[in-house]
Amino acid sequence: MPDTGSHALAALPFGAVMARLEALAGFAASDVLMNRLVRAAPLVARLPMDRPGIDHPDWAALLDAVTVQETRMFRASAQLDLFRGLLLPTLVAGAAGRPLSLVSAGCATGEEAWTLAILGTRAGHPWRVLGIDVSRPALEAAEAARYRLGPPDALREVRAEDRALLDIADGWFEPVAALRPGVRFRRENLLHGGLAAASADAILCRNVLIYMTQEGRLAVLRHLAAALRPGGALLLGPTDSAPPGLGLRPWSRDLVGIWRREEAGG
């Protein structure tokens, strides 16, 4: 008997869908993306190819299915230790009379945003945190903020004193109630901006750019740079960098992946 499943897959417009995803969200074509599209074949089969858009239910569902959601509390803790010890005191000093504005760009299921809430609390200064992502299910999980402990250990990079700001019981953890009023989440497409100009003291974007085309990365970085206050910090992943012309410079030669928005006239 013929392999009708293979024939059905071959008939699906995976190449065209991948091109649409690049235009919609800046996704780079890759074997990983193709494998995710194949697993989402029933969604691909019903996509309206003449009406792509992140707000169309079927395209939104496909974005949710192929978006990478790898995150955890205090992920890449070495960089966050530098942020806590060196950058936050500088940012706090420049935020006299107003709360710190901290952003998790590509927040996935929210652990990074709640990490920022803990860091803001430890800094001893008023703060607010915004998490943005394109995936609706991820944002729902971020809002609920109830996470499994593992395995693997979801809190393996969290200091003992920071665990005091988490309620941990019965194989689950969640942020303490006092953190919740300062954190909000919003659906945005990073490729098209979504943040007010000069509104953020620090933006973390550490698990997004690696999956994007060069043009997509540049567009996102341009939006993020514009959203930083003068003197604000941009924390990127270890393989990411900020090209010239965006008003960003390395925070210092010793701080890999950390960029500073130039001051006015600087």
PDB file of C-alpha atoms in Angstrom:
ATOM      1  CA  MET A   1       0.000   0.000   0.000  1.00  0.00           C
ATOM      2  CA  PRO A   2       1.256   3.525  -0.719  1.00  0.00           C
ATOM      3  CA  ASP A   3       2.575   5.590   2.174  1.00  0.00           C
ATOM      4  CA  THR A   4      -0.207   8.161   2.161  1.00  0.00           C
ATOM      5  CA  GLY A   5       1.215   9.874   5.242  1.00  0.00           C
ATOM      6  CA  SER A   6       4.499  10.640   3.478  1.00  0.00           C
ATOM      7  CA  HIS A   7       2.669  11.824   0.357  1.00  0.00           C
ATOM      8  CA  ALA A   8       0.464  14.084   2.464  1.00  0.00           C
ATOM      9  CA  LEU A   9       3.488  15.615   4.167  1.00  0.00           C
ATOM     10  CA  ALA A  10       5.229  16.142   0.844  1.00  0.00           C
ATOM     11  CA  ALA A  11       2.193  18.026  -0.435  1.00  0.00           C
ATOM     12  CA  LEU A  12       2.285  20.561   2.387  1.00  0.00           C
ATOM     13  CA  PRO A  13       3.833  23.972   1.592  1.00  0.00           C
ATOM     14  CA  PHE A  14       6.585  23.848   4.218  1.00  0.00           C
ATOM     15  CA  GLY A  15       8.948  26.059   2.235  1.00  0.00           C
ATOM     16  CA  ALA A  16       6.328  28.752   1.749  1.00  0.00           C
ATOM     17  CA  VAL A  17       5.338  28.570   5.413  1.00  0.00           C
ATOM     18  CA  MET A  18       8.963  28.961   6.479  1.00  0.00           C
ATOM     19  CA  ALA A  19       9.237  32.046   4.278  1.00  0.00           C
ATOM     20  CA  ARG A  20       6.082  33.472   5.859  1.00  0.00           C
ATOM     21  CA  LEU A  21       7.471  32.829   9.355  1.00  0.00           C
ATOM     22  CA  GLU A  22      10.617  34.730   8.407  1.00  0.00           C
ATOM     23  CA  ALA A  23       8.501  37.697   7.306  1.00  0.00           C
ATOM     24  CA  LEU A  24       6.184  37.519  10.324  1.00  0.00           C
ATOM     25  CA  ALA A  25       8.666  36.945  13.137  1.00  0.00           C
ATOM     26  CA  GLY A  26      12.156  36.961  11.649  1.00  0.00           C
ATOM     27  CA  PHE A  27      12.659  33.206  12.086  1.00  0.00           C
ATOM     28  CA  ALA A  28      15.673  31.820  10.226  1.00  0.00           C
ATOM     29  CA  ALA A  29      15.212  28.690   8.136  1.00  0.00           C
ATOM     30  CA  SER A  30      16.796  25.715   9.879  1.00  0.00           C
ATOM     31  CA  ASP A  31      16.477  21.970  10.320  1.00  0.00           C
ATOM     32  CA  VAL A  32      15.108  22.589  13.816  1.00  0.00           C
ATOM     33  CA  LEU A  33      12.364  24.844  12.469  1.00  0.00           C
ATOM     34  CA  MET A  34      11.537  22.384   9.700  1.00  0.00           C
ATOM     35  CA  ASN A  35      11.243  19.527  12.203  1.00  0.00           C
ATOM     36  CA  ARG A  36       8.879  21.622  14.303  1.00  0.00           C
ATOM     37  CA  LEU A  37       6.793  22.404  11.226  1.00  0.00           C
ATOM     38  CA  VAL A  38       6.581  18.707  10.348  1.00  0.00           C
ATOM     39  CA  ARG A  39       5.370  17.937  13.877  1.00  0.00           C
ATOM     40  CA  ALA A  40       2.783  20.688  13.424  1.00  0.00           C
ATOM     41  CA  ALA A  41       1.643  19.331  10.041  1.00  0.00           C
ATOM     42  CA  PRO A  42      -2.105  19.444  10.897  1.00  0.00           C
ATOM     43  CA  LEU A  43      -1.734  23.171  11.598  1.00  0.00           C
ATOM     44  CA  VAL A  44       0.283  23.726   8.430  1.00  0.00           C
ATOM     45  CA  ALA A  45      -2.389  21.958   6.369  1.00  0.00           C
ATOM     46  CA  ARG A  46      -5.080  24.465   7.299  1.00  0.00           C
ATOM     47  CA  LEU A  47      -3.074  27.692   7.153  1.00  0.00           C
ATOM     48  CA  PRO A  48      -4.580  30.453   4.988  1.00  0.00           C
ATOM     49  CA  MET A  49      -1.484  31.219   2.921  1.00  0.00           C
ATOM     50  CA  ASP A  50      -3.062  34.380   1.507  1.00  0.00           C
ATOM     51  CA  ARG A  51      -3.702  35.832   4.992  1.00  0.00           C
ATOM     52  CA  PRO A  52      -0.588  35.379   7.136  1.00  0.00           C
ATOM     53  CA  GLY A  53      -0.501  37.340  10.370  1.00  0.00           C
ATOM     54  CA  ILE A  54       0.296  36.733  14.025  1.00  0.00           C
ATOM     55  CA  ASP A  55      -3.268  37.627  15.010  1.00  0.00           C
ATOM     56  CA  HIS A  56      -4.895  35.083  12.691  1.00  0.00           C
ATOM     57  CA  PRO A  57      -5.832  32.112  14.941  1.00  0.00           C
ATOM     58  CA  ASP A  58      -4.149  29.458  12.776  1.00  0.00           C
ATOM     59  CA  TRP A  59      -0.940  31.419  12.238  1.00  0.00           C
ATOM     60  CA  ALA A  60      -0.848  32.320  15.926  1.00  0.00           C
ATOM     61  CA  ALA A  61      -1.229  28.633  16.806  1.00  0.00           C
ATOM     62  CA  LEU A  62       1.638  27.743  14.470  1.00  0.00           C
ATOM     63  CA  LEU A  63       3.876  30.401  16.033  1.00  0.00           C
ATOM     64  CA  ASP A  64       3.054  28.925  19.430  1.00  0.00           C
ATOM     65  CA  ALA A  65       3.956  25.449  18.161  1.00  0.00           C
ATOM     66  CA  VAL A  66       7.358  26.355  16.706  1.00  0.00           C
ATOM     67  CA  THR A  67       8.575  28.950  19.207  1.00  0.00           C
ATOM     68  CA  VAL A  68      11.440  27.781  21.416  1.00  0.00           C
ATOM     69  CA  GLN A  69      10.566  28.078  25.123  1.00  0.00           C
ATOM     70  CA  GLU A  70      13.815  27.128  26.850  1.00  0.00           C
ATOM     71  CA  THR A  71      14.152  29.067  30.098  1.00  0.00           C
ATOM     72  CA  ARG A  72      14.493  28.730  33.864  1.00  0.00           C
ATOM     73  CA  MET A  73      14.990  30.851  36.960  1.00  0.00           C
ATOM     74  CA  PHE A  74      18.359  32.677  36.968  1.00  0.00           C
ATOM     75  CA  ARG A  75      19.380  31.020  33.697  1.00  0.00           C
ATOM     76  CA  ALA A  76      22.975  31.931  32.763  1.00  0.00           C
ATOM     77  CA  SER A  77      23.536  32.990  36.353  1.00  0.00           C
ATOM     78  CA  ALA A  78      27.118  34.189  35.791  1.00  0.00           C
ATOM     79  CA  GLN A  79      25.844  37.043  33.635  1.00  0.00           C
ATOM     80  CA  LEU A  80      23.078  37.793  36.127  1.00  0.00           C
ATOM     81  CA  ASP A  81      25.622  37.918  38.951  1.00  0.00           C
ATOM     82  CA  LEU A  82      27.413  40.688  37.034  1.00  0.00           C
ATOM     83  CA  PHE A  83      24.104  42.427  36.456  1.00  0.00           C
ATOM     84  CA  ARG A  84      23.285  42.207  40.160  1.00  0.00           C
ATOM     85  CA  GLY A  85      26.688  43.246  41.468  1.00  0.00           C
ATOM     86  CA  LEU A  86      27.911  45.802  38.927  1.00  0.00           C
ATOM     87  CA  LEU A  87      25.081  47.083  36.749  1.00  0.00           C
ATOM     88  CA  LEU A  88      22.111  47.319  39.084  1.00  0.00           C
ATOM     89  CA  PRO A  89      23.808  49.725  41.525  1.00  0.00           C
ATOM     90  CA  THR A  90      24.585  52.051  38.596  1.00  0.00           C
ATOM     91  CA  LEU A  91      21.045  51.793  37.255  1.00  0.00           C
ATOM     92  CA  VAL A  92      19.562  52.400  40.705  1.00  0.00           C
ATOM     93  CA  ALA A  93      21.695  55.517  41.121  1.00  0.00           C
ATOM     94  CA  GLY A  94      20.324  56.859  37.846  1.00  0.00           C
ATOM     95  CA  ALA A  95      16.713  56.092  38.753  1.00  0.00           C
ATOM     96  CA  ALA A  96      16.355  58.371  41.766  1.00  0.00           C
ATOM     97  CA  GLY A  97      12.726  59.294  42.290  1.00  0.00           C
ATOM     98  CA  ARG A  98      11.251  56.635  39.999  1.00  0.00           C
ATOM     99  CA  PRO A  99      11.027  52.839  39.796  1.00  0.00           C
ATOM    100  CA  LEU A 100      13.510  50.821  37.798  1.00  0.00           C
ATOM    101  CA  SER A 101      11.982  49.582  34.549  1.00  0.00           C
ATOM    102  CA  LEU A 102      13.199  46.054  33.706  1.00  0.00           C
ATOM    103  CA  VAL A 103      12.181  44.123  30.577  1.00  0.00           C
ATOM    104  CA  SER A 104      12.402  40.454  29.626  1.00  0.00           C
ATOM    105  CA  ALA A 105      12.188  40.450  25.810  1.00  0.00           C
ATOM    106  CA  GLY A 106      11.202  36.999  24.618  1.00  0.00           C
ATOM    107  CA  CYS A 107      10.154  36.048  28.136  1.00  0.00           C
ATOM    108  CA  ALA A 108       8.777  32.608  27.173  1.00  0.00           C
ATOM    109  CA  THR A 109       7.031  31.095  30.219  1.00  0.00           C
ATOM    110  CA  GLY A 110       8.128  33.921  32.488  1.00  0.00           C
ATOM    111  CA  GLU A 111      10.957  32.619  34.631  1.00  0.00           C
ATOM    112  CA  GLU A 112      13.312  35.375  33.462  1.00  0.00           C
ATOM    113  CA  ALA A 113      10.764  38.078  34.286  1.00  0.00           C
ATOM    114  CA  TRP A 114      10.304  36.671  37.790  1.00  0.00           C
ATOM    115  CA  THR A 115      14.086  36.488  38.117  1.00  0.00           C
ATOM    116  CA  LEU A 116      14.215  40.219  37.352  1.00  0.00           C
ATOM    117  CA  ALA A 117      11.582  40.813  40.025  1.00  0.00           C
ATOM    118  CA  ILE A 118      13.788  39.060  42.582  1.00  0.00           C
ATOM    119  CA  LEU A 119      16.853  41.026  41.470  1.00  0.00           C
ATOM    120  CA  GLY A 120      14.913  44.277  41.658  1.00  0.00           C
ATOM    121  CA  THR A 121      13.726  43.435  45.145  1.00  0.00           C
ATOM    122  CA  ARG A 122      17.247  42.588  46.272  1.00  0.00           C
ATOM    123  CA  ALA A 123      18.478  45.926  44.885  1.00  0.00           C
ATOM    124  CA  GLY A 124      16.325  47.681  47.483  1.00  0.00           C
ATOM    125  CA  HIS A 125      14.776  50.133  45.018  1.00  0.00           C
ATOM    126  CA  PRO A 126      11.229  50.344  43.606  1.00  0.00           C
ATOM    127  CA  TRP A 127      10.919  48.428  40.347  1.00  0.00           C
ATOM    128  CA  ARG A 128       8.552  47.184  37.699  1.00  0.00           C
ATOM    129  CA  VAL A 129       9.035  44.304  35.273  1.00  0.00           C
ATOM    130  CA  LEU A 130       7.524  43.736  31.832  1.00  0.00           C
ATOM    131  CA  GLY A 131       7.735  40.401  30.035  1.00  0.00           C
ATOM    132  CA  ILE A 132       6.933  40.290  26.329  1.00  0.00           C
ATOM    133  CA  ASP A 133       6.592  37.330  23.985  1.00  0.00           C
ATOM    134  CA  VAL A 134       4.704  36.361  20.843  1.00  0.00           C
ATOM    135  CA  SER A 135       3.390  33.034  22.220  1.00  0.00           C
ATOM    136  CA  ARG A 136      -0.008  33.161  23.921  1.00  0.00           C
ATOM    137  CA  PRO A 137       0.353  29.823  25.787  1.00  0.00           C
ATOM    138  CA  ALA A 138       3.781  30.892  27.053  1.00  0.00           C
ATOM    139  CA  LEU A 139       2.358  34.162  28.343  1.00  0.00           C
ATOM    140  CA  GLU A 140      -0.494  32.326  30.064  1.00  0.00           C
ATOM    141  CA  ALA A 141       2.072  30.165  31.863  1.00  0.00           C
ATOM    142  CA  ALA A 142       4.064  33.277  32.753  1.00  0.00           C
ATOM    143  CA  GLU A 143       0.992  34.931  34.266  1.00  0.00           C
ATOM    144  CA  ALA A 144       0.119  31.810  36.252  1.00  0.00           C
ATOM    145  CA  ALA A 145       3.752  31.585  37.431  1.00  0.00           C
ATOM    146  CA  ARG A 146       3.479  28.087  38.848  1.00  0.00           C
ATOM    147  CA  TYR A 147       6.385  25.871  37.850  1.00  0.00           C
ATOM    148  CA  ARG A 148       7.565  22.309  38.373  1.00  0.00           C
ATOM    149  CA  LEU A 149      10.743  21.842  40.390  1.00  0.00           C
ATOM    150  CA  GLY A 150      12.016  19.184  37.994  1.00  0.00           C
ATOM    151  CA  PRO A 151      13.862  17.012  37.226  1.00  0.00           C
ATOM    152  CA  PRO A 152      16.155  18.491  36.157  1.00  0.00           C
ATOM    153  CA  ASP A 153      16.357  20.872  39.105  1.00  0.00           C
ATOM    154  CA  ALA A 154      14.630  24.047  37.918  1.00  0.00           C
ATOM    155  CA  LEU A 155      16.240  26.076  40.719  1.00  0.00           C
ATOM    156  CA  ARG A 156      19.787  24.848  40.279  1.00  0.00           C
ATOM    157  CA  GLU A 157      21.109  28.355  39.578  1.00  0.00           C
ATOM    158  CA  VAL A 158      19.135  30.146  42.302  1.00  0.00           C
ATOM    159  CA  ARG A 159      20.942  31.293  45.440  1.00  0.00           C
ATOM    160  CA  ALA A 160      19.555  30.193  48.787  1.00  0.00           C
ATOM    161  CA  GLU A 161      18.723  33.768  49.788  1.00  0.00           C
ATOM    162  CA  ASP A 162      16.807  34.299  46.531  1.00  0.00           C
ATOM    163  CA  ARG A 163      14.788  31.130  47.085  1.00  0.00           C
ATOM    164  CA  ALA A 164      13.274  32.948  50.054  1.00  0.00           C
ATOM    165  CA  LEU A 165      11.260  34.941  47.493  1.00  0.00           C
ATOM    166  CA  LEU A 166       9.750  31.745  46.096  1.00  0.00           C
ATOM    167  CA  ASP A 167       7.029  29.595  47.611  1.00  0.00           C
ATOM    168  CA  ILE A 168       8.272  26.006  47.209  1.00  0.00           C
ATOM    169  CA  ALA A 169       6.068  23.025  48.056  1.00  0.00           C
ATOM    170  CA  ASP A 170       4.963  19.624  46.753  1.00  0.00           C
ATOM    171  CA  GLY A 171       7.228  19.612  43.695  1.00  0.00           C
ATOM    172  CA  TRP A 172       6.199  23.091  42.558  1.00  0.00           C
ATOM    173  CA  PHE A 173       7.366  26.649  43.065  1.00  0.00           C
ATOM    174  CA  GLU A 174       5.958  30.106  42.432  1.00  0.00           C
ATOM    175  CA  PRO A 175       6.955  33.695  43.249  1.00  0.00           C
ATOM    176  CA  VAL A 176       5.797  35.020  46.592  1.00  0.00           C
ATOM    177  CA  ALA A 177       2.663  37.128  46.452  1.00  0.00           C
ATOM    178  CA  ALA A 178       4.564  40.349  47.153  1.00  0.00           C
ATOM    179  CA  LEU A 179       6.311  40.121  43.760  1.00  0.00           C
ATOM    180  CA  ARG A 180       3.215  39.753  41.623  1.00  0.00           C
ATOM    181  CA  PRO A 181       1.891  43.356  41.546  1.00  0.00           C
ATOM    182  CA  GLY A 182       5.126  44.618  39.994  1.00  0.00           C
ATOM    183  CA  VAL A 183       5.218  42.155  37.085  1.00  0.00           C
ATOM    184  CA  ARG A 184       3.074  42.200  33.966  1.00  0.00           C
ATOM    185  CA  PHE A 185       3.141  40.385  30.653  1.00  0.00           C
ATOM    186  CA  ARG A 186       2.140  41.465  27.169  1.00  0.00           C
ATOM    187  CA  ARG A 187       1.995  39.869  23.748  1.00  0.00           C
ATOM    188  CA  GLU A 188       4.295  41.641  21.313  1.00  0.00           C
ATOM    189  CA  ASN A 189       6.191  40.749  18.164  1.00  0.00           C
ATOM    190  CA  LEU A 190       9.785  41.817  18.841  1.00  0.00           C
ATOM    191  CA  LEU A 191      10.377  42.177  15.119  1.00  0.00           C
ATOM    192  CA  HIS A 192       7.971  45.123  15.092  1.00  0.00           C
ATOM    193  CA  GLY A 193       8.941  46.761  18.374  1.00  0.00           C
ATOM    194  CA  GLY A 194       6.262  47.132  21.032  1.00  0.00           C
ATOM    195  CA  LEU A 195       8.250  49.048  23.656  1.00  0.00           C
ATOM    196  CA  ALA A 196       8.001  52.780  24.242  1.00  0.00           C
ATOM    197  CA  ALA A 197      11.062  54.822  23.342  1.00  0.00           C
ATOM    198  CA  ALA A 198      13.576  55.447  26.136  1.00  0.00           C
ATOM    199  CA  SER A 199      11.373  53.616  28.655  1.00  0.00           C
ATOM    200  CA  ALA A 200      13.583  50.804  30.022  1.00  0.00           C
ATOM    201  CA  ASP A 201      16.568  50.823  32.358  1.00  0.00           C
ATOM    202  CA  ALA A 202      17.534  47.263  31.436  1.00  0.00           C
ATOM    203  CA  ILE A 203      16.389  44.802  28.785  1.00  0.00           C
ATOM    204  CA  LEU A 204      17.260  41.104  28.744  1.00  0.00           C
ATOM    205  CA  CYS A 205      17.016  39.439  25.319  1.00  0.00           C
ATOM    206  CA  ARG A 206      19.034  36.260  25.708  1.00  0.00           C
ATOM    207  CA  ASN A 207      17.143  33.477  23.951  1.00  0.00           C
ATOM    208  CA  VAL A 208      15.672  35.030  20.822  1.00  0.00           C
ATOM    209  CA  LEU A 209      18.214  36.401  18.381  1.00  0.00           C
ATOM    210  CA  ILE A 210      19.977  33.075  17.832  1.00  0.00           C
ATOM    211  CA  TYR A 211      16.869  31.762  16.012  1.00  0.00           C
ATOM    212  CA  MET A 212      16.463  34.797  13.733  1.00  0.00           C
ATOM    213  CA  THR A 213      17.766  35.893  10.365  1.00  0.00           C
ATOM    214  CA  GLN A 214      20.451  38.567  10.241  1.00  0.00           C
ATOM    215  CA  GLU A 215      17.851  41.107   9.107  1.00  0.00           C
ATOM    216  CA  GLY A 216      15.497  40.044  11.893  1.00  0.00           C
ATOM    217  CA  ARG A 217      18.217  40.348  14.529  1.00  0.00           C
ATOM    218  CA  LEU A 218      19.089  43.845  13.357  1.00  0.00           C
ATOM    219  CA  ALA A 219      15.445  44.940  13.433  1.00  0.00           C
ATOM    220  CA  VAL A 220      14.962  43.611  16.968  1.00  0.00           C
ATOM    221  CA  LEU A 221      18.193  45.174  18.223  1.00  0.00           C
ATOM    222  CA  ARG A 222      17.222  48.511  16.697  1.00  0.00           C
ATOM    223  CA  HIS A 223      13.891  48.439  18.558  1.00  0.00           C
ATOM    224  CA  LEU A 224      15.489  47.368  21.838  1.00  0.00           C
ATOM    225  CA  ALA A 225      18.196  50.035  21.634  1.00  0.00           C
ATOM    226  CA  ALA A 226      15.555  52.698  21.060  1.00  0.00           C
ATOM    227  CA  ALA A 227      13.589  51.445  24.075  1.00  0.00           C
ATOM    228  CA  LEU A 228      16.520  51.888  26.473  1.00  0.00           C
ATOM    229  CA  ARG A 229      16.976  55.009  28.522  1.00  0.00           C
ATOM    230  CA  PRO A 230      20.364  56.709  28.062  1.00  0.00           C
ATOM    231  CA  GLY A 231      22.794  54.723  30.196  1.00  0.00           C
ATOM    232  CA  GLY A 232      20.505  51.684  30.194  1.00  0.00           C
ATOM    233  CA  ALA A 233      21.735  48.095  29.887  1.00  0.00           C
ATOM    234  CA  LEU A 234      21.036  45.480  27.217  1.00  0.00           C
ATOM    235  CA  LEU A 235      21.902  41.881  28.124  1.00  0.00           C
ATOM    236  CA  LEU A 236      22.236  39.520  25.168  1.00  0.00           C
ATOM    237  CA  GLY A 237      23.075  35.854  24.726  1.00  0.00           C
ATOM    238  CA  PRO A 238      26.704  34.697  24.550  1.00  0.00           C
ATOM    239  CA  THR A 239      26.725  34.469  20.740  1.00  0.00           C
ATOM    240  CA  ASP A 240      24.896  37.768  20.140  1.00  0.00           C
ATOM    241  CA  SER A 241      26.414  41.172  19.510  1.00  0.00           C
ATOM    242  CA  ALA A 242      25.188  44.680  18.781  1.00  0.00           C
ATOM    243  CA  PRO A 243      26.370  46.142  15.461  1.00  0.00           C
ATOM    244  CA  PRO A 244      27.535  49.747  15.111  1.00  0.00           C
ATOM    245  CA  GLY A 245      25.037  52.512  14.533  1.00  0.00           C
ATOM    246  CA  LEU A 246      22.504  51.610  17.230  1.00  0.00           C
ATOM    247  CA  GLY A 247      23.840  53.856  19.983  1.00  0.00           C
ATOM    248  CA  LEU A 248      25.098  50.855  21.966  1.00  0.00           C
ATOM    249  CA  ARG A 249      28.587  50.148  23.232  1.00  0.00           C
ATOM    250  CA  PRO A 250      30.000  47.344  25.373  1.00  0.00           C
ATOM    251  CA  TRP A 251      29.458  48.050  29.067  1.00  0.00           C
ATOM    252  CA  SER A 252      33.117  47.182  29.549  1.00  0.00           C
ATOM    253  CA  ARG A 253      35.683  44.937  27.902  1.00  0.00           C
ATOM    254  CA  ASP A 254      35.222  42.410  30.708  1.00  0.00           C
ATOM    255  CA  LEU A 255      31.423  42.069  30.519  1.00  0.00           C
ATOM    256  CA  VAL A 256      30.623  39.827  27.561  1.00  0.00           C
ATOM    257  CA  GLY A 257      27.128  40.211  26.152  1.00  0.00           C
ATOM    258  CA  ILE A 258      26.291  43.375  28.120  1.00  0.00           C
ATOM    259  CA  TRP A 259      25.766  46.622  26.227  1.00  0.00           C
ATOM    260  CA  ARG A 260      25.078  50.178  27.344  1.00  0.00           C
ATOM    261  CA  ARG A 261      22.890  52.779  25.673  1.00  0.00           C
ATOM    262  CA  GLU A 262      24.994  55.841  25.005  1.00  0.00           C
ATOM    263  CA  GLU A 263      24.233  58.959  26.989  1.00  0.00           C
ATOM    264  CA  ALA A 264      22.880  61.999  25.169  1.00  0.00           C
ATOM    265  CA  GLY A 265      25.777  63.669  23.409  1.00  0.00           C
ATOM    266  CA  GLY A 266      28.006  60.635  24.062  1.00  0.00           C
TER     267      GLY A 266
END
